[in-house]
CSV table of C-alpha atoms in Angstrom, one decimal:
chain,number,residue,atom,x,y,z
A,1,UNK,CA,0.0,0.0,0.0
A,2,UNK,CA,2.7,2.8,0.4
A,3,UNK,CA,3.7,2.2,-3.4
A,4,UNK,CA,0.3,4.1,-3.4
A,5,UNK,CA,0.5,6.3,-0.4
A,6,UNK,CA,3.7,7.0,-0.6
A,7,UNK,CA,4.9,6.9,-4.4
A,8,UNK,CA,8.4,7.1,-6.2
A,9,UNK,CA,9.0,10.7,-7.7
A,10,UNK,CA,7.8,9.5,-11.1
A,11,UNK,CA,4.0,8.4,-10.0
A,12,UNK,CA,3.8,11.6,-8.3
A,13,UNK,CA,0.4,12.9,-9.4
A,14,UNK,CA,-0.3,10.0,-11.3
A,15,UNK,CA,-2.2,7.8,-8.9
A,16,UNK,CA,-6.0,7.9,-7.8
A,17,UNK,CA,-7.3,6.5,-4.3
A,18,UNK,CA,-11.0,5.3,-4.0
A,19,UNK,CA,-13.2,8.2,-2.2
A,20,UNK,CA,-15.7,6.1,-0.8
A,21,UNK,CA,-15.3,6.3,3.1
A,22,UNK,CA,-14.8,2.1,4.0
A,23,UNK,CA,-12.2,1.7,1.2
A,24,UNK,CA,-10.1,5.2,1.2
A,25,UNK,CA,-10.0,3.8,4.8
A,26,UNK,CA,-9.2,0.7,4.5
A,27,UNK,CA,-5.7,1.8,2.1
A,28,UNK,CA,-4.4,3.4,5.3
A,29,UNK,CA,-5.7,1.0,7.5
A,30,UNK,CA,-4.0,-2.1,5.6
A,31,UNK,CA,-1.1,0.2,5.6
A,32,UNK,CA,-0.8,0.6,9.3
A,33,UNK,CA,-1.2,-2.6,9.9
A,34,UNK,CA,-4.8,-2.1,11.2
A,35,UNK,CA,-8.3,-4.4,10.2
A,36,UNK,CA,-10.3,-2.5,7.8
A,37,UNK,CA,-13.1,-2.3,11.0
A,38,UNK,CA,-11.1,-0.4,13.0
A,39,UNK,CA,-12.4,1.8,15.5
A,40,UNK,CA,-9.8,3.0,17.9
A,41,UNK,CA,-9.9,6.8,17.8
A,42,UNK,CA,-6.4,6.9,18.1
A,43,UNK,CA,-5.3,4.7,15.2
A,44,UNK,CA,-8.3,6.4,12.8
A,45,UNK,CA,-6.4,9.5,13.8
A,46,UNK,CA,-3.2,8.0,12.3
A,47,UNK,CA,-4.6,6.4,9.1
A,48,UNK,CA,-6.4,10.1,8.6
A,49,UNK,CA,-2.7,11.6,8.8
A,50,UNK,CA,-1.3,9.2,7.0
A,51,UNK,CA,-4.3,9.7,3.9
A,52,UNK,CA,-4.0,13.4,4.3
A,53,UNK,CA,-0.4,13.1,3.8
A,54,UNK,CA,-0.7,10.9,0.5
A,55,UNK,CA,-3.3,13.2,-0.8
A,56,UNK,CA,-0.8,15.6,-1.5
A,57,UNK,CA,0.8,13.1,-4.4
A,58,UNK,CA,-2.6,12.1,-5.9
A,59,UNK,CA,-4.2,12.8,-9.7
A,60,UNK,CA,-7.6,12.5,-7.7
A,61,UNK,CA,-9.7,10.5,-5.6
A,62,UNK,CA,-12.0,8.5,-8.3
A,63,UNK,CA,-14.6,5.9,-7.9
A,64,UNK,CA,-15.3,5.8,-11.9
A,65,UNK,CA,-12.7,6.2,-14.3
A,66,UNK,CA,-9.9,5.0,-13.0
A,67,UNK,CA,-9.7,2.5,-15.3
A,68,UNK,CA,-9.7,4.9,-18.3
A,69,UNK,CA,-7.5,6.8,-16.9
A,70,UNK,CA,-4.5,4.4,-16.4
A,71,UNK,CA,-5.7,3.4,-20.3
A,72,UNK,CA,-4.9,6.7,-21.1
A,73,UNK,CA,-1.6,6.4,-19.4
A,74,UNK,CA,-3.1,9.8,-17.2
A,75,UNK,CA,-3.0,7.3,-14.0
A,76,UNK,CA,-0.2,5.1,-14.0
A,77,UNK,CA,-1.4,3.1,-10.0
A,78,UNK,CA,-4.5,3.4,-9.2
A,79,UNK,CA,-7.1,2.2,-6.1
A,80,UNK,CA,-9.5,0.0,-8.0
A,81,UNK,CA,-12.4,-2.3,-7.8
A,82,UNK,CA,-11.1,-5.5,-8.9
A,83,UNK,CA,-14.3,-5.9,-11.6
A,84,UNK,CA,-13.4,-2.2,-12.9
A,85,UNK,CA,-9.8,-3.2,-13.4
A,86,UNK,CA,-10.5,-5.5,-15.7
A,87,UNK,CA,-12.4,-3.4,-18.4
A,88,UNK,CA,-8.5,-1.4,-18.3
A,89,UNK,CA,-7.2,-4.6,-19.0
A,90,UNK,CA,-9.9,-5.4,-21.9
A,91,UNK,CA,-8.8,-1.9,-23.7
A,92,UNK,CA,-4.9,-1.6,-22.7
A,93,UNK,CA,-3.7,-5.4,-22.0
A,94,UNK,CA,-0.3,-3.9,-20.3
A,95,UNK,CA,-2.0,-2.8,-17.3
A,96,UNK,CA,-1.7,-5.4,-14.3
A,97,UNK,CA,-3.6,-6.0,-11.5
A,98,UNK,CA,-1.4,-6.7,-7.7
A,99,UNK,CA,-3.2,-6.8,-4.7
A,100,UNK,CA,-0.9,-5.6,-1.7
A,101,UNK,CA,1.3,-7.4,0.3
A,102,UNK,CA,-0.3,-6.6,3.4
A,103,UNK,CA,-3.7,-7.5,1.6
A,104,UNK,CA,-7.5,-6.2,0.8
A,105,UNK,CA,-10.5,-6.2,1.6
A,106,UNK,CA,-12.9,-9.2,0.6
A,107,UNK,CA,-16.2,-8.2,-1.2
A,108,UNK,CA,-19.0,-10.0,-2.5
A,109,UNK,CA,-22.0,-8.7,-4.8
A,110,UNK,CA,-25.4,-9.9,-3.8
A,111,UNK,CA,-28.9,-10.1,-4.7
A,112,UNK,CA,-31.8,-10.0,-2.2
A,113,UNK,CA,-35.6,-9.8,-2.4
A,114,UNK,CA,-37.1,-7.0,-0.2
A,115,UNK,CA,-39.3,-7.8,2.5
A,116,UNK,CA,-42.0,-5.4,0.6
A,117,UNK,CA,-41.6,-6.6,-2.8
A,118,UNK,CA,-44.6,-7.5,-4.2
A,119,UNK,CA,-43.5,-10.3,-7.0
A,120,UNK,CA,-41.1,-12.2,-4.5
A,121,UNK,CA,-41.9,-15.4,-7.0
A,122,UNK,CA,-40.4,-13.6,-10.2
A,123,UNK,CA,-37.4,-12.2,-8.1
A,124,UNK,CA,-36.6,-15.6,-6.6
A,125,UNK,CA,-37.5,-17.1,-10.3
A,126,UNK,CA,-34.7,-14.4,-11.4
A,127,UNK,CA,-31.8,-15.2,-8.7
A,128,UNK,CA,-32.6,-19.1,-9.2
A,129,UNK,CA,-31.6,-18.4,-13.0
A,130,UNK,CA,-28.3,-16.2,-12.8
A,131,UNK,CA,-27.3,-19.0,-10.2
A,132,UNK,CA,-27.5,-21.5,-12.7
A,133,UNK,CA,-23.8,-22.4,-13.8
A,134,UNK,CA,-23.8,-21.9,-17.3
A,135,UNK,CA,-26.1,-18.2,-16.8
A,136,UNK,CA,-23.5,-17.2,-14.2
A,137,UNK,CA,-20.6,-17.8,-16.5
A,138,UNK,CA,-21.9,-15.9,-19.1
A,139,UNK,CA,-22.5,-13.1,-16.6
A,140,UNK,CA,-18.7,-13.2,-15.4
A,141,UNK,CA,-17.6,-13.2,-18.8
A,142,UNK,CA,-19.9,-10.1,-19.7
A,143,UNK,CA,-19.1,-8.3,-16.8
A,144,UNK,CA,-15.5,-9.5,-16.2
A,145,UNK,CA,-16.2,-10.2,-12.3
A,146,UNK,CA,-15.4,-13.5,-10.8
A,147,UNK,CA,-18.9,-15.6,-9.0
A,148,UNK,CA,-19.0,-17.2,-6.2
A,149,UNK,CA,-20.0,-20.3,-8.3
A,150,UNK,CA,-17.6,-22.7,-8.4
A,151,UNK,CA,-19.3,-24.5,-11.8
A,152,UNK,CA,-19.7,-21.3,-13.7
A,153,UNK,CA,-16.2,-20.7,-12.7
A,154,UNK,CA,-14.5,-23.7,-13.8
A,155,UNK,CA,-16.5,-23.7,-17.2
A,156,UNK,CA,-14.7,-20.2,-18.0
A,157,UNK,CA,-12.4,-20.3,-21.1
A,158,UNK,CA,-8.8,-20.9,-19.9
A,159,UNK,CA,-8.1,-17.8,-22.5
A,160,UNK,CA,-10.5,-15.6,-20.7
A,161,UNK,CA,-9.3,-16.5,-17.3
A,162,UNK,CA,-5.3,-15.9,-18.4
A,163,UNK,CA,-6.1,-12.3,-19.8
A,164,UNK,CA,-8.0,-11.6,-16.3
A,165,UNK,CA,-5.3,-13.3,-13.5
A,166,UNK,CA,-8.0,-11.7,-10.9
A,167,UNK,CA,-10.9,-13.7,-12.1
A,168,UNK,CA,-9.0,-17.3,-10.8
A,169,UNK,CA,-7.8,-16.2,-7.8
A,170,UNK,CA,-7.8,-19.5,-5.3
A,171,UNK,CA,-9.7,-19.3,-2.5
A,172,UNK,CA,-7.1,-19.9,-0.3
A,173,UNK,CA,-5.7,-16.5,-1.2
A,174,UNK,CA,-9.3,-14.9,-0.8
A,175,UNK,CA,-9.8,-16.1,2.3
A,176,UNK,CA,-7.0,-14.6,3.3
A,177,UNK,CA,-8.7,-11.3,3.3
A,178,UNK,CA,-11.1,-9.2,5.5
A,179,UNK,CA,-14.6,-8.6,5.2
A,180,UNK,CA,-15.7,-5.1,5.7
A,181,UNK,CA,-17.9,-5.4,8.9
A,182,UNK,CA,-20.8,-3.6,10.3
A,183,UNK,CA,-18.7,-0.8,12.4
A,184,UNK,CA,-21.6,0.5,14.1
A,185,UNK,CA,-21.3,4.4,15.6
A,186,UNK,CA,-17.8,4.4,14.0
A,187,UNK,CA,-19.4,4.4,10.5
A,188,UNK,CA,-20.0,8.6,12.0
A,189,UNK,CA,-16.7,8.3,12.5
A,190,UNK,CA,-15.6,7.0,9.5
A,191,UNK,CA,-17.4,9.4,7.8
A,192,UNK,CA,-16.0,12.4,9.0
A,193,UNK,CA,-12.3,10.9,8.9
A,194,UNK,CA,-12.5,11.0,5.3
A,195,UNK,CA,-14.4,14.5,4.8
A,196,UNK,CA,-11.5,15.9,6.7
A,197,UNK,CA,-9.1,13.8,4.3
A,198,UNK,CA,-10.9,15.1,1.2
A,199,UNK,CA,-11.0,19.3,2.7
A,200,UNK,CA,-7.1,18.9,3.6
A,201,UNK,CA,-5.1,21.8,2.1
């Protein structure tokens, strides 16, 4: 993580950090050494030095483009959602995706049916069909995100899964990551850690 927060003279200004609160956080955090649920006061109050610190070397905090912009050769490292990375790699096959040695977070995508849906049969009808292996497959390979469907996995093209390393990671590296937890009160705190980050002169 310091390659980003901390970057050689020539990425100066040339590297973009996520701006949503959990994962701007969880740079500094990951870092530090810290879990990405954190909620000492006191070692929030280092990460938020630390960020304010690396803010001063950044092209911008961007949740979007990224991924055009290290296409463009604009960003050369960049924060990214794994997913996003990809569609980089689909237009400029010379950008590489690394996850940190001191690790990431581990996500997951999910469909639910709300309590107050009113067509709860069509919705579960509709989960029950992207679950199916050879559906699921075809939505990892339109989307470039990996499934947690170990058939639709394994049925991917061995082509598709060399030009996207990220999509056949094992699961005994993911597991090896941290979920972003329910951090209660400290989400306030969270919230205003990285509002001060983003007003820092």
């Amino acid at each position: 993580w310091n390659d980003l927060l901390a970057p050689s003279e020539a990425l100066k200004g040339k590297t973009t950090m996520l701006a949503t609160d959990r994962w701007l956080l969880a740079a500094g955090q990951l870092a530090k050494g810290d879990s990405v649920n954190e909620t000492d006061p006191a070692k929030l109050a280092e990460v938020k030095d630390l960020l304010i610190s690396a803010k001063k070397t950044l092209l911008a905090y961007d949740d979007t483009t990224f991924y055009s912009k290290l296409v463009s050769g604009e960003a050369l490292m960049v924060q990214a959602w794994d997913g996003w990375c990809n569609y980089g790699i689909a237009e400029n096959p010379q950008i590489k995706y690394t996850i940190p040695k001191e690790g990431s977070d581990l996500w997951v995508d999910t469909m639910v049916v709300m309590k107050a849906s009113t067509n709860k049969d069509a919705a579960f009808q509709f989960i029950n069909f992207m679950l199916d292996a050879k559906n699921h497959a075809w939505a990892a390979q339109n989307i470039d995100y990996k499934v947690p469907n170990k058939p639709a996995m394994e049925s991917l093209p061995a082509d598709f899964l060399a030009k996207f390393p990220n999509m056949n990671m094992p699961v005994a590296e993911l597991v090896k990551f941290e979920q972003l937890r329910d951090v209660g009160d400290a989400q306030r705190d969270y919230s205003k850690i990285v509002s001060e980050i983003k007003a820092a002169q």
